[in-house]
Coordinates of N, CA and C in Angstrom, one line a residue:
M189 N 20.7 170.5 107.1 CA 20.9 169.8 105.8 C 21.0 170.8 104.6
K190 N 20.1 171.8 104.6 CA 20.1 172.8 103.5 C 21.4 173.6 103.5
R191 N 22.0 173.8 104.7 CA 23.2 174.6 104.8 C 24.4 173.8 104.2
I192 N 24.4 172.5 104.4 CA 25.5 171.6 103.9 C 25.4 171.6 102.4
I193 N 24.2 171.5 101.8 CA 24.0 171.5 100.4 C 24.4 172.8 99.8
R194 N 24.1 173.9 100.5 CA 24.5 175.2 100.0 C 26.0 175.4 100.0
I195 N 26.7 174.9 101.0 CA 28.1 175.0 101.1 C 28.8 174.2 100.0
I196 N 28.3 173.0 99.7 CA 28.8 172.1 98.7 C 28.6 172.8 97.3
A197 N 27.4 173.4 97.1 CA 27.1 174.0 95.8 C 28.0 175.2 95.6
V198 N 28.2 176.0 96.6 CA 29.1 177.2 96.5 C 30.6 176.7 96.2
T199 N 31.0 175.7 96.9 CA 32.3 175.1 96.7 C 32.5 174.6 95.3
V200 N 31.5 173.9 94.7 CA 31.6 173.4 93.4 C 31.7 174.6 92.4
I201 N 30.8 175.6 92.6 CA 30.8 176.8 91.7 C 32.2 177.5 91.7
M202 N 32.8 177.6 92.9 CA 34.1 178.3 93.0 C 35.2 177.5 92.3
I203 N 35.2 176.2 92.5 CA 36.2 175.3 91.8 C 36.0 175.5 90.3
A204 N 34.8 175.4 89.8 CA 34.5 175.5 88.4 C 35.0 176.9 87.8
A205 N 34.7 177.9 88.6 CA 35.1 179.3 88.2 C 36.7 179.4 88.1
C206 N 37.4 178.8 89.1 CA 38.8 178.8 89.1 C 39.4 178.1 87.9
L207 N 38.8 176.9 87.6 CA 39.3 176.2 86.5 C 39.0 176.9 85.2
G208 N 37.9 177.6 85.1 CA 37.5 178.4 83.9 C 38.4 179.6 83.7
L209 N 39.0 180.1 84.7 CA 39.9 181.3 84.6 C 41.3 181.0 84.3
T210 N 41.6 179.7 84.3 CA 43.0 179.3 84.1 C 43.5 179.5 82.6
G211 N 42.6 179.7 81.7 CA 43.0 180.0 80.3 C 43.1 178.8 79.5
C212 N 43.1 179.0 78.2 CA 43.1 177.9 77.2 C 44.3 177.9 76.3
G213 N 45.3 178.7 76.6 CA 46.4 178.9 75.7 C 47.3 177.6 75.6
R214 N 47.8 177.4 74.5 CA 48.7 176.2 74.3 C 50.0 176.3 75.0
Y215 N 50.5 177.5 75.1 CA 51.8 177.7 75.8 C 51.6 178.7 76.9
T216 N 52.4 178.6 77.9 CA 52.3 179.6 79.0 C 53.7 180.2 79.3
S217 N 53.6 181.5 79.8 CA 54.8 182.2 80.2 C 55.2 181.8 81.6
S218 N 56.5 181.6 81.8 CA 57.0 181.4 83.1 C 58.5 181.9 83.2
Y219 N 58.6 183.1 83.8 CA 59.9 183.7 83.8 C 60.1 184.6 85.0
V220 N 61.4 184.9 85.2 CA 61.8 185.9 86.3 C 62.5 187.0 85.5
A221 N 62.1 188.3 85.8 CA 62.6 189.4 85.0 C 62.8 190.6 86.0
S222 N 63.7 191.5 85.5 CA 63.9 192.8 86.2 C 63.9 193.8 85.1
I223 N 63.4 195.0 85.5 CA 63.3 196.1 84.5 C 62.8 195.6 83.2
C224 N 61.6 195.1 83.3 CA 60.9 194.4 82.1 C 59.7 195.2 81.7
V225 N 59.7 195.6 80.4 CA 58.5 196.3 79.9 C 58.0 195.5 78.7
T226 N 56.8 195.1 78.8 CA 56.2 194.4 77.7 C 55.0 195.1 77.1
T227 N 54.8 194.9 75.8 CA 53.6 195.3 75.1 C 53.0 194.1 74.4
S228 N 52.0 194.2 73.6 CA 51.4 193.1 73.0 C 52.3 192.4 71.9
D229 N 53.3 193.2 71.5 CA 54.2 192.6 70.5 C 55.7 192.9 70.7
S230 N 56.1 193.3 71.9 CA 57.5 193.5 72.2 C 57.8 193.4 73.7
V231 N 59.1 193.2 73.9 CA 59.6 193.2 75.3 C 61.0 193.8 75.4
S232 N 61.3 194.6 76.4 CA 62.7 195.0 76.7 C 62.9 194.7 78.2
F233 N 64.1 194.3 78.5 CA 64.4 193.9 79.9 C 65.8 194.1 80.3
G234 N 66.0 194.3 81.6 CA 67.4 194.4 82.1 C 67.9 193.0 82.3
S235 N 67.1 192.0 82.8 CA 67.4 190.6 82.9 C 66.2 189.8 82.8
L236 N 66.3 188.6 82.3 CA 65.2 187.7 82.1 C 65.7 186.3 82.1
K237 N 65.0 185.4 82.7 CA 65.3 184.0 82.7 C 64.0 183.2 82.6
G238 N 63.8 182.3 81.6 CA 62.6 181.5 81.5 C 62.0 181.6 80.1
T239 N 60.7 181.4 80.1 CA 59.9 181.4 78.8 C 58.9 182.5 78.8
M240 N 58.8 183.2 77.7 CA 57.8 184.3 77.6 C 57.1 184.0 76.3
V241 N 55.7 184.1 76.3 CA 54.9 183.8 75.2 C 54.1 185.0 74.7
F242 N 54.1 185.3 73.4 CA 53.3 186.3 72.8 C 52.3 185.6 71.9
T243 N 51.1 186.2 71.8 CA 50.1 185.7 70.8 C 49.8 186.8 69.8
A244 N 49.5 186.4 68.6 CA 49.0 187.4 67.6 C 48.0 186.6 66.7
K245 N 47.3 187.4 65.9 CA 46.3 186.8 65.0 C 46.8 186.9 63.5
C246 N 46.6 185.9 62.8 CA 47.0 185.9 61.3 C 45.7 185.8 60.5
D247 N 45.5 186.7 59.5 CA 44.3 186.6 58.8 C 44.3 185.5 57.7
G248 N 45.4 184.8 57.5 CA 45.5 183.7 56.6 C 45.8 184.1 55.2
E249 N 46.0 185.4 54.9 CA 46.4 185.8 53.6 C 47.7 185.2 53.2
E250 N 47.8 184.7 52.0 CA 49.0 184.0 51.6 C 50.3 184.9 51.7
G251 N 51.4 184.3 52.1 CA 52.7 184.9 52.2 C 52.9 185.7 53.5
R252 N 52.0 185.6 54.5 CA 52.2 186.2 55.8 C 53.4 185.6 56.5
K253 N 54.2 186.5 57.1 CA 55.4 186.1 57.9 C 55.5 186.9 59.2
I254 N 56.4 186.5 60.0 CA 56.7 187.2 61.3 C 57.9 188.1 61.0
K255 N 57.7 189.4 61.1 CA 58.8 190.3 61.0 C 59.3 190.5 62.4
Y256 N 60.6 190.4 62.6 CA 61.1 190.5 64.0 C 62.5 191.3 64.0
S257 N 62.7 191.8 65.2 CA 64.0 192.4 65.5 C 64.4 192.1 66.9
A258 N 65.6 191.9 67.1 CA 66.1 191.5 68.5 C 67.5 191.9 68.7
K259 N 67.8 192.2 70.0 CA 69.2 192.5 70.4 C 69.4 191.9 71.8
L260 N 70.6 191.5 72.1 CA 70.8 190.8 73.4 C 72.2 191.2 73.9
G261 N 72.3 191.6 75.2 CA 73.6 191.9 75.7 C 74.3 190.7 76.2
T262 N 73.7 189.8 77.0 CA 74.4 188.6 77.5 C 73.4 187.5 77.5
G263 N 73.9 186.3 77.3 CA 73.0 185.1 77.4 C 72.7 184.6 76.0
C264 N 71.6 183.7 75.9 CA 71.2 183.1 74.7 C 69.7 182.9 74.7
F265 N 69.0 183.3 73.6 CA 67.6 183.1 73.5 C 67.4 182.2 72.2
T266 N 66.4 181.3 72.3 CA 65.9 180.7 71.1 C 64.4 181.1 71.0
V267 N 64.0 181.6 69.8 CA 62.6 182.0 69.6 C 61.9 181.0 68.6
Y268 N 60.8 180.6 69.1 CA 60.0 179.6 68.3 C 58.7 180.3 67.9
Y269 N 58.0 179.7 66.9 CA 56.6 180.1 66.6 C 55.8 178.9 66.4
D270 N 54.5 179.0 66.6 CA 53.5 178.0 66.3 C 52.3 178.6 65.7
S271 N 52.0 178.2 64.5 CA 50.9 178.8 63.8 C 49.9 177.7 63.4
D272 N 50.4 176.4 63.4 CA 49.6 175.3 62.9 C 49.6 174.1 63.8
G273 N 50.0 174.3 65.1 CA 50.0 173.2 66.1 C 51.4 172.6 66.2
T274 N 52.4 173.1 65.5 CA 53.7 172.6 65.5 C 54.7 173.7 66.0
K275 N 55.5 173.4 67.0 CA 56.5 174.4 67.4 C 57.7 174.4 66.5
N276 N 58.0 175.5 65.9 CA 59.1 175.6 64.9 C 60.1 176.7 65.4
E277 N 61.4 176.5 65.2 CA 62.3 177.5 65.5 C 62.3 178.6 64.5
L278 N 62.3 179.8 65.0 CA 62.3 181.0 64.2 C 63.7 181.6 64.1
F279 N 64.4 181.7 65.2 CA 65.8 182.2 65.2 C 66.4 182.0 66.6
T280 N 67.7 182.0 66.7 CA 68.5 182.0 67.9 C 69.4 183.2 68.0
I281 N 69.5 183.8 69.1 CA 70.3 185.0 69.3 C 71.2 184.8 70.5
N282 N 72.5 185.2 70.3 CA 73.5 185.0 71.4 C 74.0 186.4 71.9
A283 N 74.7 186.4 73.0 CA 75.2 187.6 73.6 C 75.9 188.5 72.5
G284 N 75.6 189.8 72.6 CA 76.2 190.8 71.8 C 75.7 190.8 70.3
E285 N 74.7 190.0 70.0 CA 74.2 190.0 68.6 C 72.9 190.8 68.5
S286 N 72.6 191.2 67.3 CA 71.3 191.8 67.0 C 70.9 191.2 65.6
V287 N 69.6 191.2 65.4 CA 69.0 190.6 64.2 C 67.8 191.4 63.8
E288 N 67.5 191.4 62.5 CA 66.3 192.0 62.0 C 66.0 191.3 60.7
A289 N 64.9 190.6 60.7 CA 64.5 189.7 59.5 C 63.1 189.4 59.6
S290 N 62.6 188.4 58.7 CA 61.3 187.9 58.8 C 61.3 186.4 58.4
G291 N 60.4 185.7 58.9 CA 60.3 184.3 58.6 C 59.1 183.6 59.2
G292 N 59.0 182.3 59.0 CA 57.8 181.6 59.5 C 56.8 181.4 58.4
E293 N 56.2 180.3 58.4 CA 55.1 180.1 57.4 C 53.8 180.0 58.2
L294 N 52.9 181.1 58.1 CA 51.8 181.2 58.9 C 50.5 180.8 58.2
V295 N 49.6 180.3 59.0 CA 48.2 179.9 58.5 C 47.3 180.8 59.3
K296 N 46.0 180.8 58.9 CA 45.0 181.6 59.6 C 44.8 181.2 61.0
G297 N 44.7 182.1 61.9 CA 44.4 181.8 63.3 C 45.4 182.4 64.2
T298 N 45.5 181.8 65.4 CA 46.4 182.3 66.5 C 47.8 181.9 66.2
V299 N 48.7 182.8 66.3 CA 50.2 182.6 66.2 C 50.8 182.8 67.6
Y300 N 51.5 181.8 68.0 CA 52.2 181.8 69.3 C 53.7 182.1 69.0
I301 N 54.3 183.1 69.7 CA 55.7 183.4 69.5 C 56.3 183.1 70.9
I302 N 57.2 182.1 71.0 CA 57.7 181.6 72.3 C 59.2 182.0 72.4
L303 N 59.5 182.8 73.4 CA 60.9 183.1 73.7 C 61.4 182.3 74.8
E304 N 62.5 181.5 74.6 CA 63.1 180.7 75.7 C 64.5 181.0 75.9
T305 N 64.9 181.3 77.2 CA 66.3 181.6 77.5 C 67.0 180.3 77.8
D306 N 68.3 180.4 77.6 CA 69.2 179.3 78.0 C 70.0 179.9 79.2
G307 N 69.3 180.0 80.4 CA 69.9 180.6 81.6 C 69.5 182.1 81.6
K308 N 70.2 182.8 82.4 CA 69.9 184.2 82.6 C 70.4 185.1 81.4
C309 N 69.6 186.0 80.9 CA 69.9 186.9 79.8 C 69.8 188.3 80.3
E310 N 70.6 189.2 79.7 CA 70.6 190.6 80.1 C 70.5 191.5 79.0
D311 N 70.0 192.7 79.2 CA 69.9 193.8 78.2 C 69.4 193.4 76.9
G312 N 68.1 193.0 76.9 CA 67.5 192.5 75.6 C 66.3 193.3 75.2
K313 N 66.1 193.3 73.9 CA 64.9 193.9 73.3 C 64.4 193.1 72.1
F314 N 63.2 192.7 72.1 CA 62.6 191.9 71.1 C 61.3 192.5 70.6
S315 N 61.0 192.5 69.3 CA 59.7 193.0 68.8 C 59.3 192.1 67.6
F316 N 58.0 191.9 67.5 CA 57.4 191.1 66.5 C 56.2 191.7 65.8
E317 N 56.0 191.4 64.5 CA 54.9 191.9 63.8 C 54.5 190.9 62.7
I318 N 53.2 190.7 62.5 CA 52.8 189.9 61.4 C 52.7 190.8 60.2
E319 N 53.5 190.4 59.1 CA 53.5 191.2 57.9 C 53.0 190.4 56.7

C-alpha cells in the first residue's frame, strides 16, 4: 500500500513539475529554420517558416519605441509587437526589401516582438532595440 501511495505521489510531483516548466509567455515561437543564428534581440537565417517571438523589457519612460532594421531575400514577414496586452502590427517586409525605422507605443513591462512568415522566407536579418 505504501508503495502505491509513493508511486502516485511521485507521479503527481512529476506532472506538476512538467506543467511548471512549460512557461508563462503570452506568445510562443514555432518555426522551422536553416542556418539560423539568434541573439536576445536579433535573428539572421538562410530560411525560416513560422513564428518567432522575442521579448524585451521597457522601463516605462515616456516616448520609448522599438528601433528595428530588417532585410529579406525572398518571402514576406509581418512583424507585430505587444506591450499592453494588444497585438499591433509594427511593419511588413517583402522579398528584396530592407527597412530601418522605429515605432510602437510602449508601456512599462514586457514587450513581445512577434515575427510571422507568410510561407517560407530566405536570406533574412532582423534586429530590434528598445530606444
